[in-house]
Amino acid sequence: MPHPEFTLLLAVLLSAALALLGERAPRERVYVGIYTFLCCALATVAGSWGMYWIHG
Amino acid sequence: MKSASLALFGWLVPGGAYLILRRYAHFAIFALLVTVTFAAGVALQGGLSGPQAADLQGLDPFTTFIFRAGGFAKALAGAPYLLVFLTGSPHSFLDGRLHEYGTTLLVMAGLFNVLAISNALETRKEQP
């Protein structure tokens, strides 16, 4: 499985799990899921740039 | 039902703690999440077994601890783990080191199950 697909799979699974936590309205759960997914995407981009700067 | 019993059932049946609390939607989603994650880990040939003594030779204590913790985390998935483990997992710890995606997903399945148990216990505390 290529790296981007695996990263996407993990981000989706993590977003789904965190959206289920706590006492929230369904709409708020969607917001939490989207927010978590965007944070995962941001972390991936930041980590990629970090690896590029460190290793060249 | 006591917290320990709830946690034990929640470990054995993924999302089972929600089932006892009659939160059927949460139970269904977490059961599906843990099972799908675990199944994906097995499909990607993740190593189900924990490290043996021979696998840990020459490693520093921190790395040894991390590998053992990873082996323990996989077992936290409950019934899916027991099912595959008892029927004989074809993939050893070293296979898991090679197929890291699968191993990562197996560990995640265990951690998702723990997340479900802890959130269910917290929900039970908040209920009147």
Short mmCIF file of C-alpha atoms in Angstrom, two decimals:
data_model
loop_
_atom_site.label_atom_id
_atom_site.label_comp_id
_atom_site.label_asym_id
_atom_site.label_seq_id
_atom_site.Cartn_x
_atom_site.Cartn_y
_atom_site.Cartn_z
CA MET A 1 0.00 0.00 0.00
CA PRO A 2 1.48 3.40 -0.92
CA HIS A 3 2.31 5.86 1.84
CA PRO A 4 -0.35 8.48 1.01
CA GLU A 5 -3.16 5.92 1.02
CA PHE A 6 -2.00 4.47 4.32
CA THR A 7 -1.75 7.96 5.84
CA LEU A 8 -5.26 8.73 4.59
CA LEU A 9 -6.59 5.48 6.08
CA LEU A 10 -5.05 6.23 9.48
CA ALA A 11 -6.35 9.81 9.42
CA VAL A 12 -9.88 8.63 8.62
CA LEU A 13 -9.83 5.94 11.34
CA LEU A 14 -8.45 8.35 13.93
CA SER A 15 -10.96 11.06 13.02
CA ALA A 16 -13.83 8.59 13.30
CA ALA A 17 -12.66 7.36 16.72
CA LEU A 18 -12.16 10.83 18.19
CA ALA A 19 -15.47 12.10 16.82
CA LEU A 20 -17.27 9.41 18.81
CA LEU A 21 -15.95 10.54 22.18
CA GLY A 22 -17.87 12.62 24.67
CA GLU A 23 -21.43 13.87 24.81
CA ARG A 24 -21.86 15.83 21.61
CA ALA A 25 -24.57 16.65 19.13
CA PRO A 26 -24.23 14.84 15.78
CA ARG A 27 -23.29 18.07 14.00
CA GLU A 28 -20.55 18.70 16.52
CA ARG A 29 -19.23 15.19 16.00
CA VAL A 30 -18.90 15.91 12.29
CA TYR A 31 -16.98 19.10 13.10
CA VAL A 32 -14.65 17.20 15.44
CA GLY A 33 -14.06 14.56 12.77
CA ILE A 34 -13.26 17.13 10.11
CA TYR A 35 -11.03 19.09 12.49
CA THR A 36 -9.08 15.97 13.45
CA PHE A 37 -8.70 14.96 9.81
CA LEU A 38 -7.36 18.41 8.90
CA CYS A 39 -4.94 18.28 11.84
CA CYS A 40 -3.67 14.90 10.60
CA ALA A 41 -3.23 16.32 7.10
CA LEU A 42 -1.39 19.35 8.49
CA ALA A 43 0.86 17.13 10.61
CA THR A 44 1.63 15.01 7.55
CA VAL A 45 2.59 18.05 5.48
CA ALA A 46 4.64 19.54 8.34
CA GLY A 47 6.36 16.22 9.00
CA SER A 48 7.14 15.80 5.31
CA TRP A 49 8.73 19.22 5.10
CA GLY A 50 10.62 18.54 8.30
CA MET A 51 12.01 15.30 6.87
CA TYR A 52 12.96 17.10 3.68
CA TRP A 53 14.82 19.84 5.56
CA ILE A 54 16.58 17.36 7.83
CA HIS A 55 17.56 14.81 5.22
CA GLY A 56 17.58 16.87 2.06
CA MET B 1 -22.22 -3.48 37.06
CA LYS B 2 -18.79 -2.82 38.50
CA SER B 3 -16.25 -0.85 36.51
CA ALA B 4 -13.82 -3.76 36.34
CA SER B 5 -16.48 -6.08 34.88
CA LEU B 6 -17.51 -3.39 32.44
CA ALA B 7 -13.91 -2.91 31.36
CA LEU B 8 -13.35 -6.65 30.99
CA PHE B 9 -16.45 -7.10 28.85
CA GLY B 10 -15.52 -3.97 26.90
CA TRP B 11 -12.11 -5.47 26.21
CA LEU B 12 -13.49 -8.84 25.14
CA VAL B 13 -16.23 -7.45 22.92
CA PRO B 14 -15.03 -4.34 21.05
CA GLY B 15 -17.34 -1.53 22.09
CA GLY B 16 -19.04 -3.90 24.53
CA ALA B 17 -18.92 -1.37 27.37
CA TYR B 18 -21.34 0.79 25.37
CA LEU B 19 -23.57 -2.23 24.85
CA ILE B 20 -23.97 -2.60 28.60
CA LEU B 21 -24.74 1.11 28.90
CA ARG B 22 -27.39 0.67 26.16
CA ARG B 23 -25.62 3.10 23.83
CA TYR B 24 -26.25 0.90 20.82
CA ALA B 25 -25.07 3.31 18.13
CA HIS B 26 -21.75 3.86 19.90
CA PHE B 27 -21.37 0.11 20.37
CA ALA B 28 -22.00 -0.60 16.70
CA ILE B 29 -19.61 2.07 15.46
CA PHE B 30 -16.78 1.18 17.82
CA ALA B 31 -17.24 -2.54 17.18
CA LEU B 32 -17.02 -1.87 13.46
CA LEU B 33 -14.05 0.50 13.86
CA VAL B 34 -11.98 -1.91 15.96
CA THR B 35 -12.85 -4.94 13.85
CA VAL B 36 -12.18 -3.21 10.52
CA THR B 37 -8.88 -1.77 11.77
CA PHE B 38 -7.81 -5.16 13.10
CA ALA B 39 -8.89 -6.93 9.92
CA ALA B 40 -6.97 -4.43 7.82
CA GLY B 41 -3.90 -5.05 9.97
CA VAL B 42 -4.16 -8.80 9.47
CA ALA B 43 -4.79 -8.35 5.73
CA LEU B 44 -1.64 -6.24 5.46
CA GLN B 45 0.26 -9.11 7.12
CA GLY B 46 0.95 -7.37 10.40
CA GLY B 47 2.77 -9.40 13.02
CA LEU B 48 0.37 -10.49 15.73
CA SER B 49 2.90 -12.14 18.02
CA GLY B 50 4.81 -10.25 20.63
CA PRO B 51 8.60 -10.30 20.56
CA GLN B 52 10.40 -13.41 21.76
CA ALA B 53 13.63 -13.24 23.74
CA ALA B 54 15.67 -14.02 20.62
CA ASP B 55 14.04 -11.12 18.76
CA LEU B 56 15.14 -8.69 21.46
CA GLN B 57 18.78 -9.68 21.64
CA GLY B 58 21.19 -6.82 21.28
CA LEU B 59 18.55 -4.11 21.66
CA ASP B 60 18.64 -1.31 24.19
CA PRO B 61 16.14 -1.39 27.10
CA PHE B 62 13.96 1.40 25.69
CA THR B 63 13.52 -0.32 22.34
CA THR B 64 12.78 -3.60 24.13
CA PHE B 65 10.13 -1.85 26.21
CA ILE B 66 8.54 -0.29 23.11
CA PHE B 67 8.41 -3.63 21.27
CA ARG B 68 6.85 -5.36 24.29
CA ALA B 69 4.37 -2.52 24.73
CA GLY B 70 3.40 -2.87 21.07
CA GLY B 71 2.80 -6.58 21.56
CA PHE B 72 0.62 -5.85 24.56
CA ALA B 73 -1.32 -3.15 22.70
CA LYS B 74 -2.30 -5.61 19.97
CA ALA B 75 -3.85 -7.87 22.60
CA LEU B 76 -6.07 -5.00 23.76
CA ALA B 77 -8.26 -5.49 20.69
CA GLY B 78 -10.03 -8.32 22.50
CA ALA B 79 -12.05 -10.92 20.61
CA PRO B 80 -10.54 -10.27 17.15
CA TYR B 81 -7.08 -10.72 18.62
CA LEU B 82 -8.05 -13.89 20.50
CA LEU B 83 -9.72 -15.33 17.42
CA VAL B 84 -6.68 -14.88 15.21
CA PHE B 85 -4.19 -15.78 17.94
CA LEU B 86 -5.95 -19.01 18.91
CA THR B 87 -6.39 -20.12 15.31
CA GLY B 88 -2.67 -19.65 14.80
CA SER B 89 -1.30 -16.41 13.43
CA PRO B 90 0.95 -17.03 10.45
CA HIS B 91 2.95 -13.88 11.03
CA SER B 92 5.68 -13.65 13.62
CA PHE B 93 7.08 -10.57 15.29
CA LEU B 94 9.77 -10.24 12.62
CA ASP B 95 7.14 -10.48 9.87
CA GLY B 96 5.46 -7.58 11.62
CA ARG B 97 8.66 -5.56 11.53
CA LEU B 98 8.73 -6.06 7.77
CA HIS B 99 5.03 -5.33 7.26
CA GLU B 100 4.88 -2.23 9.40
CA TYR B 101 1.60 -0.91 8.04
CA GLY B 102 -0.23 -4.00 9.17
CA THR B 103 1.43 -3.99 12.58
CA THR B 104 0.57 -0.31 13.04
CA LEU B 105 -3.07 -1.02 12.29
CA LEU B 106 -3.12 -3.93 14.76
CA VAL B 107 -1.76 -1.69 17.51
CA MET B 108 -4.27 1.02 16.59
CA ALA B 109 -7.14 -1.45 16.88
CA GLY B 110 -6.08 -2.24 20.44
CA LEU B 111 -5.80 1.43 21.32
CA PHE B 112 -9.22 2.20 19.81
CA ASN B 113 -10.69 -0.51 22.03
CA VAL B 114 -9.10 1.06 25.11
CA LEU B 115 -10.45 4.45 24.00
CA ALA B 116 -13.94 2.97 23.80
CA ILE B 117 -13.67 1.44 27.27
CA SER B 118 -12.35 4.62 28.90
CA ASN B 119 -14.99 6.81 27.25
CA ALA B 120 -17.76 4.40 28.24
CA LEU B 121 -16.57 4.44 31.87
CA GLU B 122 -16.48 8.23 31.80
CA THR B 123 -19.98 8.36 30.29
CA ARG B 124 -21.23 6.06 33.06
CA LYS B 125 -19.82 8.41 35.72
CA GLU B 126 -21.66 11.36 34.18
CA GLN B 127 -24.98 9.54 34.07
CA PRO B 128 -27.26 10.17 37.06
#
